[in-house]
CSV table of C-alpha atoms in Angstrom, one decimal:
chain,number,residue,atom,x,y,z
A,1,MET,CA,-142.6,-60.9,50.2
A,2,GLY,CA,-139.6,-59.6,48.5
A,3,ASP,CA,-140.5,-59.6,44.9
A,4,GLY,CA,-138.2,-57.6,42.7
A,5,MET,CA,-140.9,-54.7,42.0
A,6,THR,CA,-141.4,-54.1,45.9
A,7,ASP,CA,-137.6,-54.6,46.6
A,8,SER,CA,-136.9,-52.0,43.7
A,9,LEU,CA,-139.4,-49.7,45.2
A,10,ALA,CA,-137.9,-50.0,48.9
A,11,VAL,CA,-134.4,-49.4,47.3
A,12,GLN,CA,-135.6,-46.3,45.5
A,13,LEU,CA,-137.4,-44.9,48.7
A,14,ARG,CA,-134.0,-45.2,50.8
A,15,ALA,CA,-132.0,-43.5,48.0
A,16,ARG,CA,-134.6,-40.7,48.1
A,17,HIS,CA,-134.4,-40.4,51.9
A,18,SER,CA,-130.9,-40.5,51.8
A,19,LEU,CA,-130.5,-37.8,49.1
A,20,LEU,CA,-133.1,-35.4,51.0
A,21,MET,CA,-131.2,-35.8,54.5
A,22,THR,CA,-127.7,-35.3,52.7
A,23,THR,CA,-129.5,-31.9,50.8
A,24,GLU,CA,-131.0,-30.9,54.1
A,25,LEU,CA,-127.6,-31.3,56.3
A,26,GLU,CA,-125.8,-29.7,53.6
A,27,ALA,CA,-128.1,-26.6,53.6
A,28,VAL,CA,-128.0,-26.4,57.3
A,29,ALA,CA,-124.2,-26.7,57.6
A,30,LEU,CA,-123.7,-24.1,54.9
A,31,GLU,CA,-126.0,-21.7,56.3
A,32,LEU,CA,-123.8,-22.0,59.6
A,33,PHE,CA,-120.5,-21.9,57.8
A,34,ALA,CA,-121.6,-18.6,56.4
A,35,ALA,CA,-122.9,-17.0,59.4
A,36,ARG,CA,-120.0,-17.8,61.8
A,37,GLY,CA,-117.2,-19.4,59.7
A,38,PHE,CA,-116.3,-23.0,59.0
A,39,ASP,CA,-114.0,-23.5,62.1
A,40,ALA,CA,-116.5,-22.2,64.6
A,41,VAL,CA,-119.3,-24.7,63.5
A,42,THR,CA,-119.2,-28.3,65.3
A,43,VAL,CA,-120.9,-31.3,64.0
A,44,GLU,CA,-123.0,-31.1,67.3
A,45,GLU,CA,-124.3,-27.8,66.2
A,46,ILE,CA,-124.9,-28.9,62.7
A,47,ALA,CA,-127.0,-31.9,64.0
A,48,SER,CA,-129.0,-30.0,66.5
A,49,LYS,CA,-130.0,-27.3,64.0
A,50,ALA,CA,-131.1,-30.0,61.7
A,51,ARG,CA,-132.9,-31.8,64.7
A,52,ILE,CA,-131.1,-35.2,64.2
A,53,SER,CA,-128.3,-36.9,66.6
A,54,VAL,CA,-124.8,-36.5,65.9
A,55,ARG,CA,-124.7,-40.1,65.0
A,56,THR,CA,-127.4,-39.7,62.3
A,57,PHE,CA,-125.2,-37.0,60.9
A,58,TYR,CA,-122.2,-39.6,60.5
A,59,ARG,CA,-124.4,-42.0,58.6
A,60,TYR,CA,-124.1,-39.3,55.8
A,61,PHE,CA,-121.0,-37.5,56.1
A,62,THR,CA,-117.7,-38.6,57.8
A,63,ALA,CA,-116.8,-35.1,58.8
A,64,LYS,CA,-118.1,-31.7,58.6
A,65,GLU,CA,-115.5,-31.2,55.8
A,66,ALA,CA,-117.4,-33.8,53.6
A,67,VAL,CA,-120.3,-31.5,53.7
A,68,LEU,CA,-118.1,-28.7,51.7
A,69,GLN,CA,-116.7,-31.9,49.4
A,70,VAL,CA,-120.3,-32.7,48.4
A,71,GLN,CA,-120.8,-29.2,47.4
A,72,LEU,CA,-117.8,-29.1,45.4
A,73,ASP,CA,-118.3,-32.4,43.6
A,74,ARG,CA,-122.0,-31.1,42.8
A,75,ARG,CA,-120.5,-27.8,41.3
A,76,CYS,CA,-117.8,-29.9,39.3
A,77,GLU,CA,-120.6,-32.1,37.8
A,78,ALA,CA,-122.6,-29.1,36.8
A,79,LEU,CA,-119.7,-27.8,34.9
């Protein structure tokens, strides 16, 4: 167990899962922010709508503000 090819695939799968989770959380958060305003939305509400725990949210983002930072970073990269 643990040859380079298997480890590489496992790392790739974890990275893909992380990207998918980040993208999903971002979409949920942005939808809530647009509907109710940034200040009116809590991390608990984002997590609930995404059907994850608050603890899981914090694995991907340090705070709800970080969701917006990811959006800004992506737009800057696109430019």
